[in-house]
Short mmCIF file of C-alpha atoms and ligand atoms in Angstrom, two decimals:
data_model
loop_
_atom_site.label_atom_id
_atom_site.label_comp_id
_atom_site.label_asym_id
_atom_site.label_seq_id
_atom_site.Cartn_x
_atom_site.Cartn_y
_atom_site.Cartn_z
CA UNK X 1 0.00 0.00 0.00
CA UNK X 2 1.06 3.82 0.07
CA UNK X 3 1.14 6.26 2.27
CA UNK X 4 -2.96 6.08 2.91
CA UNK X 5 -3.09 2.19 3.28
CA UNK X 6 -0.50 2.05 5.54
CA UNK X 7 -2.16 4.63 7.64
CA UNK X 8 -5.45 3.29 7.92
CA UNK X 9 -4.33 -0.38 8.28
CA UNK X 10 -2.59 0.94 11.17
CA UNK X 11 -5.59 3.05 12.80
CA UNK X 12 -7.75 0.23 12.49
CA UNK X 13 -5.36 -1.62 14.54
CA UNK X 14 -4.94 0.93 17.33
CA UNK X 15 -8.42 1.05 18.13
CA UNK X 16 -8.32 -2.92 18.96
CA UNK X 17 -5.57 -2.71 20.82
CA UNK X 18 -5.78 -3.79 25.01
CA UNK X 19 -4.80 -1.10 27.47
CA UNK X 20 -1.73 -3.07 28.07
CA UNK X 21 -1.14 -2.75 24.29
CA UNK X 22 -1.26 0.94 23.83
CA UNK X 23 1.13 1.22 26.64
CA UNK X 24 3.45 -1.14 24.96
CA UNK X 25 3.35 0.08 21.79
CA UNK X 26 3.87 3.54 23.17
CA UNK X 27 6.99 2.26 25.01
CA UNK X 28 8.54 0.92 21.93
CA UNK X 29 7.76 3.59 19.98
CA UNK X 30 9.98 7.06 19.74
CA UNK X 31 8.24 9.42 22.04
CA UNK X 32 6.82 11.98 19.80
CA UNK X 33 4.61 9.40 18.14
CA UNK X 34 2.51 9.31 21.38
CA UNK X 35 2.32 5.36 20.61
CA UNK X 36 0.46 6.10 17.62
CA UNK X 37 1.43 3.09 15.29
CA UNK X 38 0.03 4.60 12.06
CA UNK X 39 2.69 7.50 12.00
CA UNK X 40 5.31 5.50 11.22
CA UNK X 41 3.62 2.95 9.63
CA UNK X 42 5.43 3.96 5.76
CA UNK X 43 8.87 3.92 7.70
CA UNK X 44 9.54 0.97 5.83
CA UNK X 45 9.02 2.31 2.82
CA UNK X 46 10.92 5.72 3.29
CA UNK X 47 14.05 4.69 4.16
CA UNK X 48 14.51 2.49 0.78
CA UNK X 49 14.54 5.91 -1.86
CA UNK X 50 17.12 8.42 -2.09
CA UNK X 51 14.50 11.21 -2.65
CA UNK X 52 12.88 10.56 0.88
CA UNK X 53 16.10 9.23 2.66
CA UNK X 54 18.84 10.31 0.01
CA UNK X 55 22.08 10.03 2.88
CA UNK X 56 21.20 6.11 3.92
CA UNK X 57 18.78 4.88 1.54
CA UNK X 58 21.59 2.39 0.12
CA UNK X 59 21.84 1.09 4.03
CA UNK X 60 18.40 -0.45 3.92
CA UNK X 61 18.18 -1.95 0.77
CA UNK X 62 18.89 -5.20 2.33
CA UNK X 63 14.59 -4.69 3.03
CA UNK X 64 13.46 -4.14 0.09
CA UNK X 65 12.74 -7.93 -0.68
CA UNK X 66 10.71 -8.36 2.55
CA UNK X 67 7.91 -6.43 1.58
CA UNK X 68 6.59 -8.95 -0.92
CA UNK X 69 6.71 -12.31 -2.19
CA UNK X 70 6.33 -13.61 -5.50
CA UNK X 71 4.43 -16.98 -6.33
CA UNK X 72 5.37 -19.28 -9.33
CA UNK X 73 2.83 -19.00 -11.88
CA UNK X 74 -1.25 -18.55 -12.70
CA UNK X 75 -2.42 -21.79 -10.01
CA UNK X 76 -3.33 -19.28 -7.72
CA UNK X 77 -1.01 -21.37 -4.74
CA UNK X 78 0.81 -20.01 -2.56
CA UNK X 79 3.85 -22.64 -1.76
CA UNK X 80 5.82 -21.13 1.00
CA UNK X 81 8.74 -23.41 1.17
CA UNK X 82 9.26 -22.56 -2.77
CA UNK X 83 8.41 -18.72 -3.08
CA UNK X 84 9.61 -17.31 0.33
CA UNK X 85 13.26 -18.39 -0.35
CA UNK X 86 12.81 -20.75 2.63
CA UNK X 87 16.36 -22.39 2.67
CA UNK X 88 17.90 -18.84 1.87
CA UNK X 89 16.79 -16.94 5.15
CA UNK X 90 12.79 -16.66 4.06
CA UNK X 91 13.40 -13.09 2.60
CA UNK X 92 10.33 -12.46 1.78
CA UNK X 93 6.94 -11.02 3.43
CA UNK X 94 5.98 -14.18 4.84
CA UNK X 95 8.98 -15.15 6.53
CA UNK X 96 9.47 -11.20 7.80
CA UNK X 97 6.61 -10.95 9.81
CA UNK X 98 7.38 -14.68 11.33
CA UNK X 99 10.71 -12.83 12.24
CA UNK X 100 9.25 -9.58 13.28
CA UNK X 101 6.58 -11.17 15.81
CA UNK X 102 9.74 -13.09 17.11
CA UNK X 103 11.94 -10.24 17.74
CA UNK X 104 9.49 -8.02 18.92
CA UNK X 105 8.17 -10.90 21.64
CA UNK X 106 11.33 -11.35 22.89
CA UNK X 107 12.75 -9.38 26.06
CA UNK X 108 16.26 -10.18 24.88
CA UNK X 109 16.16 -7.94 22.42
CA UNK X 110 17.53 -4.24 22.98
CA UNK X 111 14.70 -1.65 22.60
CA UNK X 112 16.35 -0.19 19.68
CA UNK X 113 15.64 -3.79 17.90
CA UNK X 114 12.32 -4.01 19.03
CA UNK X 115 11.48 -0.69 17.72
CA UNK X 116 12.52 -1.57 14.54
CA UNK X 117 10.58 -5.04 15.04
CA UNK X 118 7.13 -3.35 15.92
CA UNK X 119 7.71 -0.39 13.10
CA UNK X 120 8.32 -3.63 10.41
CA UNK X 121 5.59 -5.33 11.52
CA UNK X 122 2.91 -2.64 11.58
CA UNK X 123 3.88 -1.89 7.45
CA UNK X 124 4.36 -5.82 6.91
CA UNK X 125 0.98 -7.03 7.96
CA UNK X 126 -0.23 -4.37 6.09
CA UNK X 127 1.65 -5.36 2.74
CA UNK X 128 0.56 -9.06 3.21
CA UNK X 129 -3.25 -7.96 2.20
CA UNK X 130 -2.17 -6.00 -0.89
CA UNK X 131 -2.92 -8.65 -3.03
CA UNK X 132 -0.25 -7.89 -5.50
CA UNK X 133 2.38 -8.04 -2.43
CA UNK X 134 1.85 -11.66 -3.40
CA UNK X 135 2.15 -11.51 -7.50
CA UNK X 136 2.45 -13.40 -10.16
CA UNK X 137 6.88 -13.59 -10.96
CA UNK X 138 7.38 -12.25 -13.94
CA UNK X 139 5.90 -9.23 -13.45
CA UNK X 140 7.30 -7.36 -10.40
CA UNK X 141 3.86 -7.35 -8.84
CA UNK X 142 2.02 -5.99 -11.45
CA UNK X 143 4.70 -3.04 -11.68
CA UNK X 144 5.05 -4.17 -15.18
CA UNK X 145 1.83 -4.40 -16.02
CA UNK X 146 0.71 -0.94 -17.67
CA UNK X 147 -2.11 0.73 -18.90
CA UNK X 148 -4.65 3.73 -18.26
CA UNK X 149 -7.05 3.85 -14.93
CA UNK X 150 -10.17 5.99 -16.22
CA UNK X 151 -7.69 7.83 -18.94
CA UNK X 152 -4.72 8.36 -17.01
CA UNK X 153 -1.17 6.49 -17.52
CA UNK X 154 -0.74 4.03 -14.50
CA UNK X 155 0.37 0.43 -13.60
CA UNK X 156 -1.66 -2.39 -12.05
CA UNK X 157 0.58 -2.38 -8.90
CA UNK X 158 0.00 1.45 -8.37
CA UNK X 159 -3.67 1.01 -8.79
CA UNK X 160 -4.03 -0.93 -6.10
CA UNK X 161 -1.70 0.20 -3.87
CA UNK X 162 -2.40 3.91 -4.38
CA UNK X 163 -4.56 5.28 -6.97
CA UNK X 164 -8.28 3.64 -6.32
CA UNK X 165 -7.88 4.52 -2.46
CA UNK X 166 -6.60 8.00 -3.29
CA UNK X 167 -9.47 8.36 -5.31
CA UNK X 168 -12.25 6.94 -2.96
CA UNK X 169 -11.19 9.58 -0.40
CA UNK X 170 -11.02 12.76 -2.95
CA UNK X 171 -14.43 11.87 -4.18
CA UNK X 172 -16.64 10.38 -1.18
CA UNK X 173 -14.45 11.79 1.81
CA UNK X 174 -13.95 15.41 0.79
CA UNK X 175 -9.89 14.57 0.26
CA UNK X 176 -9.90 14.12 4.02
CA UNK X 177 -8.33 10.37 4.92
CA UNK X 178 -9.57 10.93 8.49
CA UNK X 179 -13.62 10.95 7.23
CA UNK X 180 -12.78 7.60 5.23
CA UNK X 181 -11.03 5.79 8.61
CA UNK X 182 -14.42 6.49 10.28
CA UNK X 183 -16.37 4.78 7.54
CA UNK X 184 -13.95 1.66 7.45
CA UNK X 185 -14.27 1.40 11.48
CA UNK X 186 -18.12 1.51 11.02
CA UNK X 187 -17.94 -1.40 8.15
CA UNK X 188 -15.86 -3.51 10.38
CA UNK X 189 -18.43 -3.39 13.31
CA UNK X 190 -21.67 -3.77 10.97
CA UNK X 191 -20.85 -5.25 7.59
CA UNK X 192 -17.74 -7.51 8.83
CA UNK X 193 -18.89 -7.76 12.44
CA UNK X 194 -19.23 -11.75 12.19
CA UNK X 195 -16.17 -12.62 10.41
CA UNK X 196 -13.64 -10.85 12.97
CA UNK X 197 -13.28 -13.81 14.97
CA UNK X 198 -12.79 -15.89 11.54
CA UNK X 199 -10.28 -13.52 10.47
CA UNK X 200 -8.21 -12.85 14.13
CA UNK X 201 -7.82 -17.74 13.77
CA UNK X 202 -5.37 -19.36 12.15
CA UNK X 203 -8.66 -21.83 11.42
CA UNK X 204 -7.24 -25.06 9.53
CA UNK X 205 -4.17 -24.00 8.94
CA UNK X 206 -0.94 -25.86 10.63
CA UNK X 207 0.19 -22.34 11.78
CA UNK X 208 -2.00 -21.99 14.76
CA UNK X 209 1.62 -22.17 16.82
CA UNK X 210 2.84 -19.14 15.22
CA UNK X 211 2.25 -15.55 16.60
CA UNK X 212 0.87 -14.13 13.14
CA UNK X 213 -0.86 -16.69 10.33
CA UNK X 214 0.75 -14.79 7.38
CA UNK X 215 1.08 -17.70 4.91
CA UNK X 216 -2.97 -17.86 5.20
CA UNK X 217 -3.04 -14.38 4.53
CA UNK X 218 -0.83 -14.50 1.20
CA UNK X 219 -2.88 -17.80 0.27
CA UNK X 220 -5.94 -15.22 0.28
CA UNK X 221 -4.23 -12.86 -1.96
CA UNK X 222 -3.09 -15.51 -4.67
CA UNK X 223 -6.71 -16.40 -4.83
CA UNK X 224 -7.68 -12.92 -5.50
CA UNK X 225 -5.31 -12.23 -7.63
CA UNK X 226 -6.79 -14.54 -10.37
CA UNK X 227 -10.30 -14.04 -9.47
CA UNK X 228 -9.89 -10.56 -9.51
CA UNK X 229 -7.52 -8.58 -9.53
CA UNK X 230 -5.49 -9.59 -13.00
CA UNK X 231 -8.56 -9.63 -14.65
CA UNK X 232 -9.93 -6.33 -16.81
CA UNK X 233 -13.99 -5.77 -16.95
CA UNK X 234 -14.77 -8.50 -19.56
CA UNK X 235 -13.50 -11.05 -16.99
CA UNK X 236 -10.02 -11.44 -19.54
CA UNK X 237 -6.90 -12.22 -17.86
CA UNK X 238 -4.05 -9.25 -17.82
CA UNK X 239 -0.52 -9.66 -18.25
CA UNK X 240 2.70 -7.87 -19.40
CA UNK X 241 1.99 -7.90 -23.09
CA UNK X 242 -1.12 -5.54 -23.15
CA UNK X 243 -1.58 -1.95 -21.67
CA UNK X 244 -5.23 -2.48 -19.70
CA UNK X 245 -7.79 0.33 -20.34
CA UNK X 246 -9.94 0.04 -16.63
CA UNK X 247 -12.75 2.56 -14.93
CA UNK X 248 -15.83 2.77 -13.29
CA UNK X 249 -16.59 -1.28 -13.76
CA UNK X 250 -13.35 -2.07 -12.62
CA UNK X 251 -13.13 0.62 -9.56
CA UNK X 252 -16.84 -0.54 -8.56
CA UNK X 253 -15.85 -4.36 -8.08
CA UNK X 254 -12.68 -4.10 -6.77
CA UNK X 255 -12.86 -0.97 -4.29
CA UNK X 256 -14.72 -3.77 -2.37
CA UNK X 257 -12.35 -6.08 -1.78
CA UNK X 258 -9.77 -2.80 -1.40
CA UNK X 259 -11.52 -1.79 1.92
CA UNK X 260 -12.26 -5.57 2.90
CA UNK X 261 -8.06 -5.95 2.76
CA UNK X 262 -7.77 -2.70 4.83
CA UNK X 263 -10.07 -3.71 7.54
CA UNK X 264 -8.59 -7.27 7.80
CA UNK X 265 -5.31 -6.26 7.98
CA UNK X 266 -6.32 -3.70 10.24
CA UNK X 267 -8.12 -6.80 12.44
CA UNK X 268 -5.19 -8.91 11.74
CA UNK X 269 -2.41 -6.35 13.18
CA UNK X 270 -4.17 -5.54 16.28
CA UNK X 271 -4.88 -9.21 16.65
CA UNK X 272 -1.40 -10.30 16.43
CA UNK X 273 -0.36 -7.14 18.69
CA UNK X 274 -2.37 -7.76 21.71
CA UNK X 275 -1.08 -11.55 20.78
CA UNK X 276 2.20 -10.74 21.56
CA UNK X 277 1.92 -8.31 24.83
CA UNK X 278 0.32 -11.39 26.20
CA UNK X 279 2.81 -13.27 25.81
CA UNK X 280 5.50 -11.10 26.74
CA UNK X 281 2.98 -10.88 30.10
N1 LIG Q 1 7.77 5.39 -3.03
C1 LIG Q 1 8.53 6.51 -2.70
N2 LIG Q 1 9.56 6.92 -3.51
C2 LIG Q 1 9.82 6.24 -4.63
C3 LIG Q 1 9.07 5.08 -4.98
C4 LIG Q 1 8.03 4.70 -4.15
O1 LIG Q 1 8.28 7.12 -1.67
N3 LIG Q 1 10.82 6.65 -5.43
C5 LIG Q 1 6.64 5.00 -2.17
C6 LIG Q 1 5.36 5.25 -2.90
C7 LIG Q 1 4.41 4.25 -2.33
C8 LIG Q 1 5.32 3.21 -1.68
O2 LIG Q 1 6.66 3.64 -1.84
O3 LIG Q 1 3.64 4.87 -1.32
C9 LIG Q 1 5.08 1.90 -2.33
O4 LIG Q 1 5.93 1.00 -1.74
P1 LIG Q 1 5.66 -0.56 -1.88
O5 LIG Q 1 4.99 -0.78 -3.19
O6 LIG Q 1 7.00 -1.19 -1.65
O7 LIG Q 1 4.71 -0.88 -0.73
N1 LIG Q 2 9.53 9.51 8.72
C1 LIG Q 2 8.90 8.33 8.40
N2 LIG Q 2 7.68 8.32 7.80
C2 LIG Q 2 7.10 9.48 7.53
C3 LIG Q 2 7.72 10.68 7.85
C4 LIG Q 2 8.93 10.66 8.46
O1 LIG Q 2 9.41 7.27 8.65
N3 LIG Q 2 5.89 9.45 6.95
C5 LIG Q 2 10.89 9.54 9.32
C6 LIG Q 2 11.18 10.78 10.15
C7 LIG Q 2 12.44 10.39 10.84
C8 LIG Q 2 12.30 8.90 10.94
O2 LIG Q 2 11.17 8.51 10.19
O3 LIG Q 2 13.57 10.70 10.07
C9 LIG Q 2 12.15 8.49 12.36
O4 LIG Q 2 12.66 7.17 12.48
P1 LIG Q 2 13.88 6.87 13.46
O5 LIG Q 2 13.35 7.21 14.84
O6 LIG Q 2 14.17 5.43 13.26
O7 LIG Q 2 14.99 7.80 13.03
N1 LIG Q 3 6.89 -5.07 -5.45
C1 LIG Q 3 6.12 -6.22 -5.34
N2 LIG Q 3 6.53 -7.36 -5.96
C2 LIG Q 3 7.67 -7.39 -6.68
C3 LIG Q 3 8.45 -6.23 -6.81
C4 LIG Q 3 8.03 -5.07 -6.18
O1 LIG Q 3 5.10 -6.20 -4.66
N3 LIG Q 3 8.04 -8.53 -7.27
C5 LIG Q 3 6.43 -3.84 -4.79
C6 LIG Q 3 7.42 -3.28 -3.81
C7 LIG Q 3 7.18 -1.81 -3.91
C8 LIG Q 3 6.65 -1.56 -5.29
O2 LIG Q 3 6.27 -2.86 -5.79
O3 LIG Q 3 6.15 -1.46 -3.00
C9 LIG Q 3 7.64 -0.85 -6.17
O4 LIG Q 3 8.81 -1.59 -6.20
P1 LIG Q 3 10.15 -0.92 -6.79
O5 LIG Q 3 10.45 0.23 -5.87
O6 LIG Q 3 11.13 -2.03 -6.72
O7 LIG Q 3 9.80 -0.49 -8.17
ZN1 LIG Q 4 3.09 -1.88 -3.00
ZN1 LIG Q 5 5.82 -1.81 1.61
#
């Protein structure tokens, strides 16, 4: 996500949080956040480009990789073990927020690591439910994929990450990101009010041991990706080879599943939060 994802994934999460959690999240935060965990929740991001961090941006390159995964091909699988480069180090999403939920539950770490940890982990989770975060390889997560969003030059992985949220707020929140966070918090306690307890379970999954489910997670974006998300308005698949025209049909359908994502992840990472300062006790 950009800047606005990030944010509200984040916002969600704080208003979940335990009373134990907001004062551990304010303790491992610096102190002029206030232990709010959406202001630094692009960290992650601006440290990797010279324009926004042009002195060390070379430093934290090392990152870059951990804020996605790629799977193998169209089957809409997710294979861990093969895409997360499990026997090199699991640099990828998945096997970063495994880490990060680690680090940041363990009292052996220095605070200045499990700063670091919690910062990660906020802009992680919320990358996991970007559905092209999980993309097909081949086409750098749909960053290769170009075309025109209702007449204007764009590519698939922008559109998602950025441009249909940026323009749900301008049109239906008066520009104002602050009027949209209200209207996601009331869908997740009407529309999505029974599936919070679906989402916050590792349900079948073998990962029910594990502090965050995140390979469940990236097994829901694969699925969306080729239900929905590489596919233009006549239902056709979309690769590297065509520029996509998209609009209103396209916006309609998949602004749905944009603010579904936001809310889950926004479930998910206070979840996982309130997870972990119980078992740090
Ligand atoms: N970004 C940036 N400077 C750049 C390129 C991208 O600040 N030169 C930001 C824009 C998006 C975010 O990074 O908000 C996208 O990051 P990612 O797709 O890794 O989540
Ligand atoms: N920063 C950021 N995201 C923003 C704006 C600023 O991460 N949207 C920067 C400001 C500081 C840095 O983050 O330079 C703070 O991080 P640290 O305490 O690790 O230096
Ligand atoms: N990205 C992705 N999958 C890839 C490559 C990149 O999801 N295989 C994401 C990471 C960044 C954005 O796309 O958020 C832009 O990447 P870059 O800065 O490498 O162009
Ligand atoms: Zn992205
Ligand atoms: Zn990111």
């Amino acid at each position: 996500w950009g800047s606005d994802g990030h944010a509200l994934v984040a916002s969600i999460a704080q208003t979940l949080l335990t009373d134990e959690s907001s004062t551990f999240v304010r303790n491992h935060l610096p102190w002029y956040t206030s232990g709010n965990i959406s202001m630094l929740s692009s960290w992650p991001d601006f440290i990797l480009y010279p324009d926004t961090n042009p002195v060390d941006y070379l430093n934290w390159q090392w990152s870059k990789q951990l804020h996605f995964v790629d799977t193998k091909d169209w089957a809409c699988v997710y294979d861990r073990e093969e895409d997360c480069n499990w026997s090199s180090g699991q640099q990828c999403v998945d096997g970063s927020i495994q880490n990060y939920t680690k680090r940041l539950a363990d009292s052996q770490q220095d605070n200045v690591q499990r700063q670091e940890a919690l910062k990660f982990l906020v802009h992680f989770i919320g990358d996991a439910h970007q559905p092209l975060h999980a993309g097909f390889h081949g086409d750098r997560g749909g960053n290769s994929i170009r075309g025109h969003f209702f007449g204007k030059q764009t590519n698939l992985h922008s559109l998602w990450d950025t441009v249909m949220i940026e323009r749900r707020i301008t049109q239906d929140f008066h520009s104002q990101p602050a009027l949209y966070l209200e209207y996601l918090l009331n869908q997740m306690k009407t529309q999505y009010a029974q599936n919070i307890s679906d989402w916050t379970n590792c349900s079948s999954s073998d990962e029910s041991r594990y502090l965050a489910c995140a390979t469940l997670w990236i097994a829901e974006d694969a699925k969306l990706n080729c239900d929905l998300v590489y596919r233009d308005e006549n239902n056709q698949p979309m690769n590297v080879s065509k520029e996509f025209e998209l609009g209103q049909t396209y916006y309609n359908t998949r602004m749905v599943i944009v603010e579904q994502r936001l809310i889950q992840g926004g479930v998910r990472l206070g979840a996982v939060i309130n997870k972990i300062v119980q078992t740090v006790g």
